[in-house]
PDB file of C-alpha atoms in Angstrom:
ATOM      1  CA  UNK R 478      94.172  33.292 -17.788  1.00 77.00           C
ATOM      2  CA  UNK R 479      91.779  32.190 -20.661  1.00 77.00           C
ATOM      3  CA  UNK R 480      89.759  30.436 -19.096  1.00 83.00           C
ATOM      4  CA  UNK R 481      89.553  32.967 -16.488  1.00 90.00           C
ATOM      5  CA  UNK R 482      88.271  34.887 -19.247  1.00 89.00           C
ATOM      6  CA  UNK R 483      86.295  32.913 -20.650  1.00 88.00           C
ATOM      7  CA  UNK R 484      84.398  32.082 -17.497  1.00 90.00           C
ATOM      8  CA  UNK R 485      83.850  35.961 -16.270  1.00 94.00           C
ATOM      9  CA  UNK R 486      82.097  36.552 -20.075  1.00 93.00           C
ATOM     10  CA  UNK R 487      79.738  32.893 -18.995  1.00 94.00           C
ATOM     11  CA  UNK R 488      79.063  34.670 -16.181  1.00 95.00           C
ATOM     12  CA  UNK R 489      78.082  38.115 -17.545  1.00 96.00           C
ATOM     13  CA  UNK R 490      75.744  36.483 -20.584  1.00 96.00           C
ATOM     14  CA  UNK R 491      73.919  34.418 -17.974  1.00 96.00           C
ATOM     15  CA  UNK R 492      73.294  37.752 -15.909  1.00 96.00           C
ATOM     16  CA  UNK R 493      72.120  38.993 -18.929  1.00 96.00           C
ATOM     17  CA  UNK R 494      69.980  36.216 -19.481  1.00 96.00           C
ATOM     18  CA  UNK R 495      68.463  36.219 -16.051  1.00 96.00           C
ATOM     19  CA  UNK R 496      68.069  40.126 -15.891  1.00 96.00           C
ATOM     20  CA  UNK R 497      66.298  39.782 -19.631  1.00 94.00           C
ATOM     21  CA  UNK R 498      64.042  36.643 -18.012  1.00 93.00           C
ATOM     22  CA  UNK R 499      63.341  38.014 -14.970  1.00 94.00           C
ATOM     23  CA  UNK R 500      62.075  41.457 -15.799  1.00 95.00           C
ATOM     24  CA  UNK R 501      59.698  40.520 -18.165  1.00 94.00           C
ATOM     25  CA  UNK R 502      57.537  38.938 -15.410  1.00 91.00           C
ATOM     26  CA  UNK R 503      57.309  42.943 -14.146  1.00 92.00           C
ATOM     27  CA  UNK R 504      55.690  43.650 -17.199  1.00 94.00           C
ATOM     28  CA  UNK R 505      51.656  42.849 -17.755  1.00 95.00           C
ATOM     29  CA  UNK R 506      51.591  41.572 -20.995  1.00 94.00           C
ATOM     30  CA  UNK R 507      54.747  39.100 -20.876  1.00 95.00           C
ATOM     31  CA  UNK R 508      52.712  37.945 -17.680  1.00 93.00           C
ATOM     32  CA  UNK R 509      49.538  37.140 -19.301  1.00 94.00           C
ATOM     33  CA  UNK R 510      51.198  35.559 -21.915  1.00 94.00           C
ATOM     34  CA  UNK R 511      50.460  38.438 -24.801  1.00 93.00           C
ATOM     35  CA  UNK R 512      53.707  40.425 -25.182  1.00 93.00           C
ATOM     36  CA  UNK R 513      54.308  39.048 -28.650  1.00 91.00           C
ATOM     37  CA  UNK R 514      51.300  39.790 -29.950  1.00 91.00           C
ATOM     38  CA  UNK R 515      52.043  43.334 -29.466  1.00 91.00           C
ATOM     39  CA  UNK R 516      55.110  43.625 -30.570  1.00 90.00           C
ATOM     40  CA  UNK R 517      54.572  42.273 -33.602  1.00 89.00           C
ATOM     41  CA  UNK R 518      51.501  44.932 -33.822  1.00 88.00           C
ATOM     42  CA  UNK R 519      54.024  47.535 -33.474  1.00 86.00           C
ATOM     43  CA  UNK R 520      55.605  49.067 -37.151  1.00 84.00           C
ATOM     44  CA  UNK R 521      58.593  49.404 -35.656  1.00 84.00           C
ATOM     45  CA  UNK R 522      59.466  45.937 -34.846  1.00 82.00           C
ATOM     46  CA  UNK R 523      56.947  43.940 -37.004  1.00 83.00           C
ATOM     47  CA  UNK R 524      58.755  42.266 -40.376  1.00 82.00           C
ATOM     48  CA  UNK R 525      57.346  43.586 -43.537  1.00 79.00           C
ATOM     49  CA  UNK R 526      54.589  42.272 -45.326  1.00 79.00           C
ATOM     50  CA  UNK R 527      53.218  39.636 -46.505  1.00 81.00           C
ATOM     51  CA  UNK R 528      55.274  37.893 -43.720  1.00 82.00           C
ATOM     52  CA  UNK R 529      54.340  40.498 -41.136  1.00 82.00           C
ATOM     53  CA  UNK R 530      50.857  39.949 -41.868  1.00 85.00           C
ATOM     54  CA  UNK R 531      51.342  35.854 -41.809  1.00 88.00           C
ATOM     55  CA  UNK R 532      52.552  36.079 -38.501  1.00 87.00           C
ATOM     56  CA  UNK R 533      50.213  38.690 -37.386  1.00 87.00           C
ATOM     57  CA  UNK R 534      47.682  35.780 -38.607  1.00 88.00           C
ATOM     58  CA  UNK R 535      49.056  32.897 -36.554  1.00 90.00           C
ATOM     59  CA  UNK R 536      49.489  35.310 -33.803  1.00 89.00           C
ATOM     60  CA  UNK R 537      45.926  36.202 -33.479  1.00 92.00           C
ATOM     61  CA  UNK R 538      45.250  32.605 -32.472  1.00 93.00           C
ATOM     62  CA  UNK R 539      45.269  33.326 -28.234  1.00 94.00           C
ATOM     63  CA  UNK R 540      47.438  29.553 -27.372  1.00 95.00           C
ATOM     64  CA  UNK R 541      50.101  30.362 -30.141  1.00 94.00           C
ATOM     65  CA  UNK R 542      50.579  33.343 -28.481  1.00 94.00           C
ATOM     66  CA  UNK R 543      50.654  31.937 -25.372  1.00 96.00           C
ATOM     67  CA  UNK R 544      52.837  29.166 -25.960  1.00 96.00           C
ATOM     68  CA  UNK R 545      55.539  32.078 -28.010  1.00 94.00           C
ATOM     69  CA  UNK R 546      55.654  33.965 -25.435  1.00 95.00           C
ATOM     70  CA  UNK R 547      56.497  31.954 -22.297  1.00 96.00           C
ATOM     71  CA  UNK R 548      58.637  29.505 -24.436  1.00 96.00           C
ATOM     72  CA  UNK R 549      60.800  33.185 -24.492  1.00 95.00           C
ATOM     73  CA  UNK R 550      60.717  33.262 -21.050  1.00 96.00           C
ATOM     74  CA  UNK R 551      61.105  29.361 -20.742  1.00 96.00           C
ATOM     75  CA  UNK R 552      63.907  29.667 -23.120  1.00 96.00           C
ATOM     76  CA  UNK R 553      65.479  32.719 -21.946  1.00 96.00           C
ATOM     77  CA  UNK R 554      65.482  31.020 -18.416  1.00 96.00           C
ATOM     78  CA  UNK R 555      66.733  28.073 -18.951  1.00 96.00           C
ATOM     79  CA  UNK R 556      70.217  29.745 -20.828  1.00 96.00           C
ATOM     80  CA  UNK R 557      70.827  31.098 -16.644  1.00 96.00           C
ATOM     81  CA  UNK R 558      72.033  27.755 -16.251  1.00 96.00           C
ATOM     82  CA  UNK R 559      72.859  26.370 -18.799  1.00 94.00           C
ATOM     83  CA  UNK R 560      76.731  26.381 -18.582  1.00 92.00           C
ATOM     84  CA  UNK R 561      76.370  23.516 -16.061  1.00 94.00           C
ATOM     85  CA  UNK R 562      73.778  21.075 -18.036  1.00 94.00           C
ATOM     86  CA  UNK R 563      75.641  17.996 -19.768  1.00 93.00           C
ATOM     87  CA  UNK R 564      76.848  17.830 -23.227  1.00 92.00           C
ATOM     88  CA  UNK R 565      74.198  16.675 -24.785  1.00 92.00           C
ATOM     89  CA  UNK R 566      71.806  19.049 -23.192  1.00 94.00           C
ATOM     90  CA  UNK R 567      74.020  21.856 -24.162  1.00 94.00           C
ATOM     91  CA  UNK R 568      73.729  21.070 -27.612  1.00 93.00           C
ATOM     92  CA  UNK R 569      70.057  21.094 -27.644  1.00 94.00           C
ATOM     93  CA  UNK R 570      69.686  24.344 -25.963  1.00 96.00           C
ATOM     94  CA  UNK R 571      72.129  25.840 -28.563  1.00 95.00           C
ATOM     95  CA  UNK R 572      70.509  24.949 -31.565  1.00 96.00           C
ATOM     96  CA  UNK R 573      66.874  26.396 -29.847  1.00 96.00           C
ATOM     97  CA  UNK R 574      68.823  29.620 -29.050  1.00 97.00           C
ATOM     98  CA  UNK R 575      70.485  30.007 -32.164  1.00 97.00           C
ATOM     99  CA  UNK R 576      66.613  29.061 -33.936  1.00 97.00           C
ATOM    100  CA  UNK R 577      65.265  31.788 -31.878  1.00 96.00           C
ATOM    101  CA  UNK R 578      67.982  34.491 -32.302  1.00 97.00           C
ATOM    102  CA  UNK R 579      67.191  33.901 -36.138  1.00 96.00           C
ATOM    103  CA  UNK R 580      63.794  34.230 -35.847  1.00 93.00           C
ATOM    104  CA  UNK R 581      64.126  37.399 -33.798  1.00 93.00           C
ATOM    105  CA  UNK R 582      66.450  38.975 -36.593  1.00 92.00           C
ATOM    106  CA  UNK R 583      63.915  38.405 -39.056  1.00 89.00           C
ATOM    107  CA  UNK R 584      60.757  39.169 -37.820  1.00 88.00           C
ATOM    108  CA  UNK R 585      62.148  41.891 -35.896  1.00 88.00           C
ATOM    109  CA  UNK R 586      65.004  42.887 -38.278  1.00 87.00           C
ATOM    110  CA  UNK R 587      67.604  42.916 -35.452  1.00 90.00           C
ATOM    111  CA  UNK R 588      70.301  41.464 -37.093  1.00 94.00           C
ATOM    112  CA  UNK R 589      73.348  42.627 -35.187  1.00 96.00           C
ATOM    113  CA  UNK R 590      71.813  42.278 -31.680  1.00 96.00           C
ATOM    114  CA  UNK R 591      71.083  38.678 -32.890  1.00 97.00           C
ATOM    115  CA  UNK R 592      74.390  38.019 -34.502  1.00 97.00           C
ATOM    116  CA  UNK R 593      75.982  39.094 -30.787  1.00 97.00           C
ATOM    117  CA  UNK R 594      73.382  36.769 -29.043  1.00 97.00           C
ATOM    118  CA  UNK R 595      74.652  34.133 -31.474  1.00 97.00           C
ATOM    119  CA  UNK R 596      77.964  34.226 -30.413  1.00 96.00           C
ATOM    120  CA  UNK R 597      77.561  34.764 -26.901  1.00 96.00           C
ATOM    121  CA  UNK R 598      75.548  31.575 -26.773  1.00 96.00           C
ATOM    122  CA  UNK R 599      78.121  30.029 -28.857  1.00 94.00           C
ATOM    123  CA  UNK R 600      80.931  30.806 -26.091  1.00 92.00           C
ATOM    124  CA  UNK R 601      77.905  29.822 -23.083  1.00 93.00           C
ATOM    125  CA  UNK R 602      77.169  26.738 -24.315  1.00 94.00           C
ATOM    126  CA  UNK R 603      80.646  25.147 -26.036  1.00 91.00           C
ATOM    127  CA  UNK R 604      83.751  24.707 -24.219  1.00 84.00           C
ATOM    128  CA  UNK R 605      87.324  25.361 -25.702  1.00 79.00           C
ATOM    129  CA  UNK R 606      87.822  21.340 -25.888  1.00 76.00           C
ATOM    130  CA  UNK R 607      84.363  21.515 -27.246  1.00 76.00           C
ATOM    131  CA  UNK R 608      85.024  23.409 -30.187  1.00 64.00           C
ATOM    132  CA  UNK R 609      87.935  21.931 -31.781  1.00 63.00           C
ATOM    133  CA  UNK R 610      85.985  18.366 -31.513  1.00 60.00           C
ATOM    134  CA  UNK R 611      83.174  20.563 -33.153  1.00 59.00           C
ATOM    135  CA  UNK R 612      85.317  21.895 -35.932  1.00 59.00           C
ATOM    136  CA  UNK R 613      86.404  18.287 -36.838  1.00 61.00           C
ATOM    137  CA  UNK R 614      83.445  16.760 -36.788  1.00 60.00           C
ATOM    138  CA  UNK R 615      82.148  19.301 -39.397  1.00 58.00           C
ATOM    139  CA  UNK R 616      85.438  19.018 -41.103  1.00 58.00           C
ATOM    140  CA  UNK R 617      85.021  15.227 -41.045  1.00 61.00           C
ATOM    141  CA  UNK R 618      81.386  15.306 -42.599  1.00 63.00           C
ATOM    142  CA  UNK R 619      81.812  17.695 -45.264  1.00 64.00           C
ATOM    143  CA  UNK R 620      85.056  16.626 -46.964  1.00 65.00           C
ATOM    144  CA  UNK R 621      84.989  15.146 -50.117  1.00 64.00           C
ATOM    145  CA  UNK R 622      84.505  11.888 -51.327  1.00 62.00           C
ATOM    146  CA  UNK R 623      87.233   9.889 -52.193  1.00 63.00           C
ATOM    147  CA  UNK R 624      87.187   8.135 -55.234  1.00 63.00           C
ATOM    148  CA  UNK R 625      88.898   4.535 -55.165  1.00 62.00           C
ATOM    149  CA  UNK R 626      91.091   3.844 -57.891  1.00 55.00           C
ATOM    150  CA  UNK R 627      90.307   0.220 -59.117  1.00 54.00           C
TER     151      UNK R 627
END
């Protein structure tokens, strides 16, 4: 029954995924590449300065812009997916979408919808067998040194 669970929720983040892709290509400036650049334009959703105005900065250059804004959409579409890619692959596409949830929360100061994202990817991309070898591992790496007693 957990696993039936845990599969309908893999199911419903990568509809959200592909719903969030997908209709962004509806709208002009995600198509042309520029939907960034206005956002971050925007009070609202811009960080405060002097980091708001560093990014504005980078931002003005036309291929960062570019390249931000359809590695969302690049990103975004590849998590559809993603539940089926191999181990390794997995694990890559984790750490991006946990490095670009961050970087939403703090340029856009949405914490809590990125703290949700987090964790949905989290449950996407690691299976139950997964996570207990992951909690060892980190276990294993981070306990202390032991001290040989000559």
């Amino acid at each position: 029954m957990a696993y039936c669970a845990i599969g309908l929720f893999i199911a419903q983040v990568m509809g959200v995924y592909f719903q969030a892709s997908i209709a962004k290509f509806g709208v002009l400036e995600w198509s042309d590449g520029t939907a960034l650049w206005y956002w971050m334009q925007n009070p609202t959703f811009s960080p405060p300065d002097p980091f708001g105005s560093a990014i504005q900065a980078v931002l003005q250059f036309l291929p960062v812009t570019v390249a931000v804004t359809y590695g969302t959409l690049l990103l975004q579409l590849s998590l559809v997916p993603a539940a089926f890619y191999s181990r390794p692959v997995r694990q890559t596409i984790l750490i991006l979408a946990v490095l670009f949830h961050l970087a939403v929360a703090a340029t856009m100061g949405l914490w809590s919808f990125s703290l949700i994202m987090i964790a949905a990817d989290l449950l996407l991309l690691i299976r139950p067998h997964e996570s207990t070898q992951l909690t060892a591992t980190i276990h294993w790496k981070t306990r202390p040194l032991r001290k040989d007693v000559a």
